[in-house]
Short mmCIF file of C-alpha atoms in Angstrom, two decimals:
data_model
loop_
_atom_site.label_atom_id
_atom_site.label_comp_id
_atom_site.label_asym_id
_atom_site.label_seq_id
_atom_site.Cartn_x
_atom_site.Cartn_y
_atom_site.Cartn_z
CA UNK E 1275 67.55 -104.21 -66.71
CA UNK E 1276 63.89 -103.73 -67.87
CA UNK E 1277 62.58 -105.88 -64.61
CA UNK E 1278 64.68 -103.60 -62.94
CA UNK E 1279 62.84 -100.16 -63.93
CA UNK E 1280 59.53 -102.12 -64.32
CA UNK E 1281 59.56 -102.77 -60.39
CA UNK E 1282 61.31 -99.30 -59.57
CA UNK E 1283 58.51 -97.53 -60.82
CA UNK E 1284 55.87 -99.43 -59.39
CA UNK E 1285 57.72 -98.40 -56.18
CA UNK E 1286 57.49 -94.85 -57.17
CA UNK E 1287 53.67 -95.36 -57.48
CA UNK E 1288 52.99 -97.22 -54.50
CA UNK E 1289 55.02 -94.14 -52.82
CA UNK E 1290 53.16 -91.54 -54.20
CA UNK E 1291 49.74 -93.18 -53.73
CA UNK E 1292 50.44 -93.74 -50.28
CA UNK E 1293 51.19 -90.11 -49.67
CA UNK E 1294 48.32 -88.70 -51.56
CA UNK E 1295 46.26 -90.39 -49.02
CA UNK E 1296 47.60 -89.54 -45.84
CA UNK E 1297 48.01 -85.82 -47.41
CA UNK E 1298 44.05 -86.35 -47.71
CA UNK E 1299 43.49 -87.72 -44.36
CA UNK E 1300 45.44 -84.78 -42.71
CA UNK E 1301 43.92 -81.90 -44.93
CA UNK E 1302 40.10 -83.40 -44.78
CA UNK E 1303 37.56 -80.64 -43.24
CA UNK E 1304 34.03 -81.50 -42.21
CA UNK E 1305 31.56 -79.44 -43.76
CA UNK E 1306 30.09 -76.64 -41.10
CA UNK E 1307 27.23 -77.64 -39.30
CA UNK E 1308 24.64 -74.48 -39.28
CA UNK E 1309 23.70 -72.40 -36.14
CA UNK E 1310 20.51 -74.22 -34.73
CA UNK E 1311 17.78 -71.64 -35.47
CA UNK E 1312 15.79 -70.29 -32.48
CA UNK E 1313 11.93 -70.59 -33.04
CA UNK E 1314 9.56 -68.07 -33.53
CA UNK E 1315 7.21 -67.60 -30.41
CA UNK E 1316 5.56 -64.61 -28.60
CA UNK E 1317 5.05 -63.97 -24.49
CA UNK E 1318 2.40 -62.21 -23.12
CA UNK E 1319 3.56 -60.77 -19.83
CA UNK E 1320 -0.27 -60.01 -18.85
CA UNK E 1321 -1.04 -63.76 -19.91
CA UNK E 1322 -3.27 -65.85 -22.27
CA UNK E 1323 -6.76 -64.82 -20.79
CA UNK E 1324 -8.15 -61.11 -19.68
CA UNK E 1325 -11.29 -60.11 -18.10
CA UNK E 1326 -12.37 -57.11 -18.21
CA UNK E 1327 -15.53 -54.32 -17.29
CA UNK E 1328 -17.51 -52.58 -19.71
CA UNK E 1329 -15.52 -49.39 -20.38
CA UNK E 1330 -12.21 -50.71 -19.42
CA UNK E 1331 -8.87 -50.48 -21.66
CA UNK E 1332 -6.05 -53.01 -20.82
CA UNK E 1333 -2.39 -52.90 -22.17
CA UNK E 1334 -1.18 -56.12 -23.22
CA UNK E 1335 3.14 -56.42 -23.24
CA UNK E 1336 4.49 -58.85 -25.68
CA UNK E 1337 7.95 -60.24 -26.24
CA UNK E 1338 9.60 -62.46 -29.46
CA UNK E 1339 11.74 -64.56 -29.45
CA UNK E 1340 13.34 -65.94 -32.69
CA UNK E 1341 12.26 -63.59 -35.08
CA UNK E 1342 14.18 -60.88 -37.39
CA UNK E 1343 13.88 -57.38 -38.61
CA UNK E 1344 11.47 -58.31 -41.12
CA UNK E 1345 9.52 -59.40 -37.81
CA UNK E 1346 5.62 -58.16 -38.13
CA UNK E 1347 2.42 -58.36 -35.49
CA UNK E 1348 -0.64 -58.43 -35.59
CA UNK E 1349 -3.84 -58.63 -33.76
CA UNK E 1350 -7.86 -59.18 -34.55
CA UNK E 1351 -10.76 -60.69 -33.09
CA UNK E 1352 -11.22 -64.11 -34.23
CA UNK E 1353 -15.11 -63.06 -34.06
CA UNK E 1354 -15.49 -59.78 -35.69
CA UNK E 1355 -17.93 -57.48 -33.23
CA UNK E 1356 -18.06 -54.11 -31.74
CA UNK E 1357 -17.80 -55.22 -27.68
CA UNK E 1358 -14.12 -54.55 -28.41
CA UNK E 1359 -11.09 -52.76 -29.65
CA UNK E 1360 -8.15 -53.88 -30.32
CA UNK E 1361 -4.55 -51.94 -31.31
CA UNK E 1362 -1.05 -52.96 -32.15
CA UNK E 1363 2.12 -50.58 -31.32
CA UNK E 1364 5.27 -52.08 -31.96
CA UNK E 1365 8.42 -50.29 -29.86
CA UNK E 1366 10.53 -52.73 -31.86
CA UNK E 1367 10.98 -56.08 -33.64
CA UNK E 1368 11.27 -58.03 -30.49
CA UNK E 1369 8.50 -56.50 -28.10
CA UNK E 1370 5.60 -53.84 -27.92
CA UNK E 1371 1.99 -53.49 -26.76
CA UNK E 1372 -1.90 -54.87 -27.74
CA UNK E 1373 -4.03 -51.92 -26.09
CA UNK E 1374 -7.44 -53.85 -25.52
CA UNK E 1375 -10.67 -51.79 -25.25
CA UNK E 1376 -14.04 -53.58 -23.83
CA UNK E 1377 -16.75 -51.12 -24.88
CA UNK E 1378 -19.62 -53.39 -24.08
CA UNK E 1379 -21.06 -56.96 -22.36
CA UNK E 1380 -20.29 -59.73 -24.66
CA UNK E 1381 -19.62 -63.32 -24.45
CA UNK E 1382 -16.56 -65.07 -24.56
CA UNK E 1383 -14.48 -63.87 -27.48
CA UNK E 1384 -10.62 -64.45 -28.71
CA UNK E 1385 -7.77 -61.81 -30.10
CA UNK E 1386 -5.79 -63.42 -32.61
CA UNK E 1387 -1.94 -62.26 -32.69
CA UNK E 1388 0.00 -63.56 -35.70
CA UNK E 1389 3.53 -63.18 -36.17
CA UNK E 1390 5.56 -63.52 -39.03
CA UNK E 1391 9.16 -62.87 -40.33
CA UNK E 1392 8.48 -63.43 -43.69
CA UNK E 1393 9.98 -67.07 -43.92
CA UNK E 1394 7.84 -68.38 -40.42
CA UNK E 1395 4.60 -67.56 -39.07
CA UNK E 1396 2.89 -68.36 -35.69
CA UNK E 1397 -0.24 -68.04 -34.53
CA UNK E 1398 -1.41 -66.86 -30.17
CA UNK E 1399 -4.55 -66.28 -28.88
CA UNK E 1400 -5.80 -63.95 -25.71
CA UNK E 1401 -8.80 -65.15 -24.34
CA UNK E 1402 -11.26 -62.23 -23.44
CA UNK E 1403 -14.06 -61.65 -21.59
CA UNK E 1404 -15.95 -59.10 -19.73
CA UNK E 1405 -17.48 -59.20 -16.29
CA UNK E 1406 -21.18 -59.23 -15.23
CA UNK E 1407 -21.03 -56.48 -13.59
CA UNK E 1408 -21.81 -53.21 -14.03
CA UNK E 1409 -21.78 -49.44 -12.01
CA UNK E 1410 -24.19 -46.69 -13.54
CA UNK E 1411 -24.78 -42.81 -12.20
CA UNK E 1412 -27.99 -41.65 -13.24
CA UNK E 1413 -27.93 -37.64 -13.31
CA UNK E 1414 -31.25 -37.23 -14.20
CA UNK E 1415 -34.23 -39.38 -12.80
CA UNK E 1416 -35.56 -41.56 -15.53
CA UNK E 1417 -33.04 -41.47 -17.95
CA UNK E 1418 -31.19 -45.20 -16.59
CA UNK E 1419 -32.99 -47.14 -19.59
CA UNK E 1420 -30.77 -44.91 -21.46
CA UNK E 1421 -27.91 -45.59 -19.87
CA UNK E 1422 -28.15 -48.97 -19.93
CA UNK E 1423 -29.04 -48.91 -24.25
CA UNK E 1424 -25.05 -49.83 -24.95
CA UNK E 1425 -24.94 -52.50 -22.78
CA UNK E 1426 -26.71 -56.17 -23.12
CA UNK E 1427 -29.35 -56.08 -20.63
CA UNK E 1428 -29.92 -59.91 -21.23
CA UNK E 1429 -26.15 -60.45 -19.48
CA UNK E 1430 -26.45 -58.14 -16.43
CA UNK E 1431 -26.21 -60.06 -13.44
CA UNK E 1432 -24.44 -57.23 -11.10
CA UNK E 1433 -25.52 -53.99 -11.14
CA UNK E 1434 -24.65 -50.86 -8.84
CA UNK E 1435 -26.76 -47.47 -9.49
CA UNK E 1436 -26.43 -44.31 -8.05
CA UNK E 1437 -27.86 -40.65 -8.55
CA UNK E 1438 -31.45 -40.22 -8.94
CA UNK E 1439 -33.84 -42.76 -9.43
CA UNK E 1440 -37.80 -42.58 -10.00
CA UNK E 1441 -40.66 -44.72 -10.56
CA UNK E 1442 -39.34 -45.33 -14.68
CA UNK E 1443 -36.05 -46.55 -13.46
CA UNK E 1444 -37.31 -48.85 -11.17
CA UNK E 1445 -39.23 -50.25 -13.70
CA UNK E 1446 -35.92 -50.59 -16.02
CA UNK E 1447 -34.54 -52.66 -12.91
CA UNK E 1448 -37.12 -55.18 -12.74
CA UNK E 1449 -36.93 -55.89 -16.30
CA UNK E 1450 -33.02 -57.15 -16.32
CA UNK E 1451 -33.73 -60.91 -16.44
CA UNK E 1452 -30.51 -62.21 -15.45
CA UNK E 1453 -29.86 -58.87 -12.78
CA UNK E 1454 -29.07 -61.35 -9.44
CA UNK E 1455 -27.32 -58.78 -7.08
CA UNK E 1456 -28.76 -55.28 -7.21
CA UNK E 1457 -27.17 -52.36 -5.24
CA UNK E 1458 -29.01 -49.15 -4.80
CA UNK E 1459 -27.41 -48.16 -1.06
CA UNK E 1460 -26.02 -44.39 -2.88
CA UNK E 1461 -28.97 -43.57 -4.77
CA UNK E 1462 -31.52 -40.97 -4.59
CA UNK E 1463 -35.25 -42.44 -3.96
CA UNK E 1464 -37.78 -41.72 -1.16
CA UNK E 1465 -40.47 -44.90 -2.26
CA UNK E 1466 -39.59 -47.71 -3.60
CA UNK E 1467 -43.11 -47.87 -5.94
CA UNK E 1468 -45.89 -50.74 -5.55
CA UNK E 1469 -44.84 -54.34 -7.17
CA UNK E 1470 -41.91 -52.83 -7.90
CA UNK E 1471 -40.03 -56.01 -8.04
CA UNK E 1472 -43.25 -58.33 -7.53
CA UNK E 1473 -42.06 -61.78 -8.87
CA UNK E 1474 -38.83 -61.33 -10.41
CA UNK E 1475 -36.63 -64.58 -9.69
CA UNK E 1476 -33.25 -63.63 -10.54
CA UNK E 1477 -32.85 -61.25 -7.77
CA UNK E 1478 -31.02 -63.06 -5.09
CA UNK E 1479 -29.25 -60.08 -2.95
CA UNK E 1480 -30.56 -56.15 -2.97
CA UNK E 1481 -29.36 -52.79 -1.17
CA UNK E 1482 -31.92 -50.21 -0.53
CA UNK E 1483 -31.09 -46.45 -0.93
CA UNK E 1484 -30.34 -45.21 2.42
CA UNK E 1485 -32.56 -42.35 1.26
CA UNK E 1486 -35.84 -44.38 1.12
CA UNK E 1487 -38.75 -44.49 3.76
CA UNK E 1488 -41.30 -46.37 2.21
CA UNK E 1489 -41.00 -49.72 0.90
CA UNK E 1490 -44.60 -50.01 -1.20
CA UNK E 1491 -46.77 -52.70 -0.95
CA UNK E 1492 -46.10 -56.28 -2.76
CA UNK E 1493 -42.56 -54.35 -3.44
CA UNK E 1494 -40.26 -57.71 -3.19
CA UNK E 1495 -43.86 -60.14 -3.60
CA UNK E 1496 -42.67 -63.69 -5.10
CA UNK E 1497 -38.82 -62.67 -5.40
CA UNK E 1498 -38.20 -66.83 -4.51
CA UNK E 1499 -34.72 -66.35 -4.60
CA UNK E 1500 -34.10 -63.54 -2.67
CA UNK E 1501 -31.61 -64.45 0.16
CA UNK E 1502 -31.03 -61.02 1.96
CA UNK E 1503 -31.89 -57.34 2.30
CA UNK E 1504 -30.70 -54.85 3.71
CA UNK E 1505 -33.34 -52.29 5.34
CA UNK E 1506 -32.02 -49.05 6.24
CA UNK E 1507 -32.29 -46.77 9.03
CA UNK E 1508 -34.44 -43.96 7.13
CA UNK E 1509 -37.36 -46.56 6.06
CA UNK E 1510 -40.50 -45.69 8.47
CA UNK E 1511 -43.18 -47.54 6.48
CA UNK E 1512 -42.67 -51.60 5.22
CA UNK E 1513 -45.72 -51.96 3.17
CA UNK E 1514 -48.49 -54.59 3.03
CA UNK E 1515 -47.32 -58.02 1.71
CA UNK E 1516 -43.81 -56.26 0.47
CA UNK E 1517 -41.89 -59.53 1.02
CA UNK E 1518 -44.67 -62.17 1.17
CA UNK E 1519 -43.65 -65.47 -0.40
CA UNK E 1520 -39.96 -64.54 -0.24
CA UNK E 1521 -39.08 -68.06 0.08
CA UNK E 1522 -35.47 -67.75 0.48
CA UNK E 1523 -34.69 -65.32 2.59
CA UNK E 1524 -32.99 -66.70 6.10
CA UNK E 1525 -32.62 -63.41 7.67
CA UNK E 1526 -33.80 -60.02 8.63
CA UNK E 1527 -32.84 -57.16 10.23
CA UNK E 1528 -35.18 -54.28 10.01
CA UNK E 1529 -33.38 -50.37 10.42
CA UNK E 1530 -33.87 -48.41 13.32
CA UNK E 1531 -36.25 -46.20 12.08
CA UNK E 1532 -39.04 -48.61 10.47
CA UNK E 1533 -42.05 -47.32 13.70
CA UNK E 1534 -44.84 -49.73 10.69
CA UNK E 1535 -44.74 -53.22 9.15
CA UNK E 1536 -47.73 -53.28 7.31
CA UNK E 1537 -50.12 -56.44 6.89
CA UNK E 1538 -48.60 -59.94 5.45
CA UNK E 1539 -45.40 -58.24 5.02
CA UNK E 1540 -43.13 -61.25 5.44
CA UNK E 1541 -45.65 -63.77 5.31
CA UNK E 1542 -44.85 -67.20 3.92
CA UNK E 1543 -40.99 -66.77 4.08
CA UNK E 1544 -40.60 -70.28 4.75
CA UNK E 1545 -36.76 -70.26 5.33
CA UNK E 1546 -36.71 -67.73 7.29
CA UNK E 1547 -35.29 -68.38 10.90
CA UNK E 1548 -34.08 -65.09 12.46
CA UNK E 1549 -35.66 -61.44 12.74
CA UNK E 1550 -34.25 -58.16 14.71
CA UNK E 1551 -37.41 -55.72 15.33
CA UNK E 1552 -35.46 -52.03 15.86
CA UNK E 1553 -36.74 -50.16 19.08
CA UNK E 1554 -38.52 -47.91 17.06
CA UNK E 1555 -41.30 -50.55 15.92
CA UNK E 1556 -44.62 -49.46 17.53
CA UNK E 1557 -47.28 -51.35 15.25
CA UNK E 1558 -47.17 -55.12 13.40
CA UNK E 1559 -49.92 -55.92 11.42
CA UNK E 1560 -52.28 -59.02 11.06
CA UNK E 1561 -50.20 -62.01 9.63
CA UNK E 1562 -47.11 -60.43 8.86
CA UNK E 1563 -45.21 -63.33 9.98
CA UNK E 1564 -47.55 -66.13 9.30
CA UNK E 1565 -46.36 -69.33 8.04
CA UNK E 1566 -42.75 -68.50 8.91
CA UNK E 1567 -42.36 -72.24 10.37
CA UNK E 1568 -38.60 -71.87 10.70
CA UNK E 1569 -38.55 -68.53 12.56
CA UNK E 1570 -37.06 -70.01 16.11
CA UNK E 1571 -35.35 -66.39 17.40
CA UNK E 1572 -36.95 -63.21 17.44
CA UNK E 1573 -34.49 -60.29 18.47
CA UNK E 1574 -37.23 -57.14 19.70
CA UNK E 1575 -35.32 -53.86 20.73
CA UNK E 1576 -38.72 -51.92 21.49
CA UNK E 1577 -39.13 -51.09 25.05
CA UNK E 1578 -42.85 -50.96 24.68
CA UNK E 1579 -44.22 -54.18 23.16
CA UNK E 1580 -44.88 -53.10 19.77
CA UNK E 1581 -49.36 -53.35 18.95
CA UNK E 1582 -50.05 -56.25 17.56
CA UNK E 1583 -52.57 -57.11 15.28
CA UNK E 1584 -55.61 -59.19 17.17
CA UNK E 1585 -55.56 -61.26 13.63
CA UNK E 1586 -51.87 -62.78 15.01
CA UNK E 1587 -48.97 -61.31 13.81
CA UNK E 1588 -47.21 -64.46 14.33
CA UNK E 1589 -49.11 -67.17 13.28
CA UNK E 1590 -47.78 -70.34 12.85
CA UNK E 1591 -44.39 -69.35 14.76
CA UNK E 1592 -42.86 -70.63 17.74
CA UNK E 1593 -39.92 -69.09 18.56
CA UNK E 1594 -37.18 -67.68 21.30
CA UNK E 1595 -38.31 -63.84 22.08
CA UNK E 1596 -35.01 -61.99 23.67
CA UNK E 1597 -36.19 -58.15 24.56
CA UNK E 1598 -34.28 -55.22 26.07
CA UNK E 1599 -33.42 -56.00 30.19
CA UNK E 1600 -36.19 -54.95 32.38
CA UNK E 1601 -39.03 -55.76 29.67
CA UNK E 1602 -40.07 -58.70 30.05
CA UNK E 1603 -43.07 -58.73 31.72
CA UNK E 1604 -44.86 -56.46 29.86
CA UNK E 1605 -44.11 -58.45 26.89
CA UNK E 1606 -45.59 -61.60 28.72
CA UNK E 1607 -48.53 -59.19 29.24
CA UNK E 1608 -49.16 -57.84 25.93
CA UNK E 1609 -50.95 -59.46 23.06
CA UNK E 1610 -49.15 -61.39 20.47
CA UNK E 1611 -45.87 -61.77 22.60
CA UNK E 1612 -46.92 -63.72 25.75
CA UNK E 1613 -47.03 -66.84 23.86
CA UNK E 1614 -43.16 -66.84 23.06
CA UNK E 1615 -40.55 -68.28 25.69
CA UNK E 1616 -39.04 -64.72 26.49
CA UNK E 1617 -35.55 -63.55 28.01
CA UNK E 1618 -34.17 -60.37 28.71
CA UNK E 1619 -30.88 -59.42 27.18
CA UNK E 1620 -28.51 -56.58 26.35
CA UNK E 1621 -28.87 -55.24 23.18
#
């Protein structure tokens, strides 16, 4: 009878055991597995790198992604400096604006926009820069030095002037070092003064005010790099040696109202290869083109054969001579000319 209850019980636990654990099995729950959480970042819909003129304001858009109500920007300049301003207006925790101001010519330089929720932080960066190049009105003639005071002359590389100019502010020109392309085409001047850019080798490219009619002399003397000019119609008078030694220039065209080209004018512009005389030209003085070895076409408009000096205008040149239909035997007639092959074309 004992055997008998000893083994019915241990039936009884077996049961219950075997219950517990398939009551376990059926009622077992995972633990949750939490949301993945979205990382903090920030967009820039203008991008990563801005470039900017002096004077300019740009708006920058910015989105985040991943962040929270406790979500704050912020933006500096990783270099501290007064070229720009920079300021942060949040419409909301997700997106807003970085207005960027470029008050002056500076090198390369970085905004730094943080962000932070208060458990994460990131870090972006807009590259910004500001052009070369610069426009300037000058009211009053004289005053461009002053103008120019808030910029860094040693950067200016592009410039574009208008108003009125005088002697002082062509003297302000020809001391910007770096100043490559110069455009005075809308500005007020009459003479361009003597040496007034004698020597300076950054120039590479100028405009002359369509006001001027006198270029003085030795005005572009030694400018080595200078590759083209642009001589307008209202210049009468090209002074002595105003170009001489321009070593890079290839081309010319002289405006239709130059009647003078003064002594040694373009002498020595070895690369030169091409001229157009206007029909206005009446005199060309002794060795203006001398030592132009590479002048092979010479474009005259003048009806008359322009007087040449009995020195040789044209020393050193052998070129193609076209001249207005019906001309050209009085150019084979006329000193200085008859030595080029001539034909008559259209102009």
């Amino acid at each position: 009878m004992k055997k008998l209850f000893l083994l019915a019980a241990l039936c009884v636990a077996a049961a219950f055991s075997s219950c517990s654990k398939h009551d376990n099995e059926i009622n077992h729950v995972e633990p949750p597995v939490p949301p993945e959480t979205t990382p903090l970042a920030i967009a820039f819909a203008e991008g990563n790198s801005l470039e900017f003129n002096v004077g300019e304001t740009k708006t920058v858009h910015y989105t985040i992604t991943g962040g929270s109500d406790k979500t704050v920007v912020k933006a500096e300049l990783q270099t501290p400096a007064d070229a720009y301003t920079v300021e942060t207006t949040p419409a909301s925790t997700s997106e807003g604006t970085i207005m960027i101001t470029a008050k002056m010519l500076s090198t390369y330089n970085c905004i730094l926009v943080s962000v932070s929720d208060g458990d994460r932080s990131i870090t972006a960066e807009i590259a910004v820069s500001t052009t070369s190049k610069i426009t300037i009105t000058v009211a009053a003639p004289g005053t461009l030095s002053q103008l120019l005071a808030a910029y860094d002359t040693t950067k200016i590389k592009e410039l574009t002037v208008s108003g009125n100019l005088n002697g002082l502010d062509i003297t302000t020109l020809k001391n910007l070092l770096k100043l490559a392309v110069l455009d005075m085409e809308n500005a007020n001047l009459e003479v361009l003064p003597t040496n007034a850019f004698q020597d300076n080798k950054s120039l590479t490219s100028v405009k002359l005010p369509k006001t001027l009619k006198i270029i003085g002399n030795g005005a572009f003397s030694g400018c080595s790099n200078l590759r083209s000019i642009t001589i307008p119609n209202s210049v009468t008078t090209i002074g002595s040696s105003a170009f001489v030694c321009c070593v890079s220039l290839t081309s010319i065209t002289i405006g239709n109202g130059v009647t003078e080209i003064d002594s040694f004018s373009f002498s020595n512009c070895i690369s030169l290869t091409s001229i157009t005389i206007p029909g206005s030209m009446t005199t060309i003085g002794m060795s203006t083109f001398s030592s132009c070895n590479r002048l092979t076409v010479i474009y005259c408009k003048a009806i008359v054969p322009p007087s040449v000096s009995i020195h040789g205008a044209f020393n050193g040149v052998s070129a193609t001579l076209y001249v207005p239909t019906g001309c050209k035997a009085a150019y084979a007639a006329a000193v200085g000319w008859s030595k080029f092959t001539i034909i008559e074309t259209e102009f």
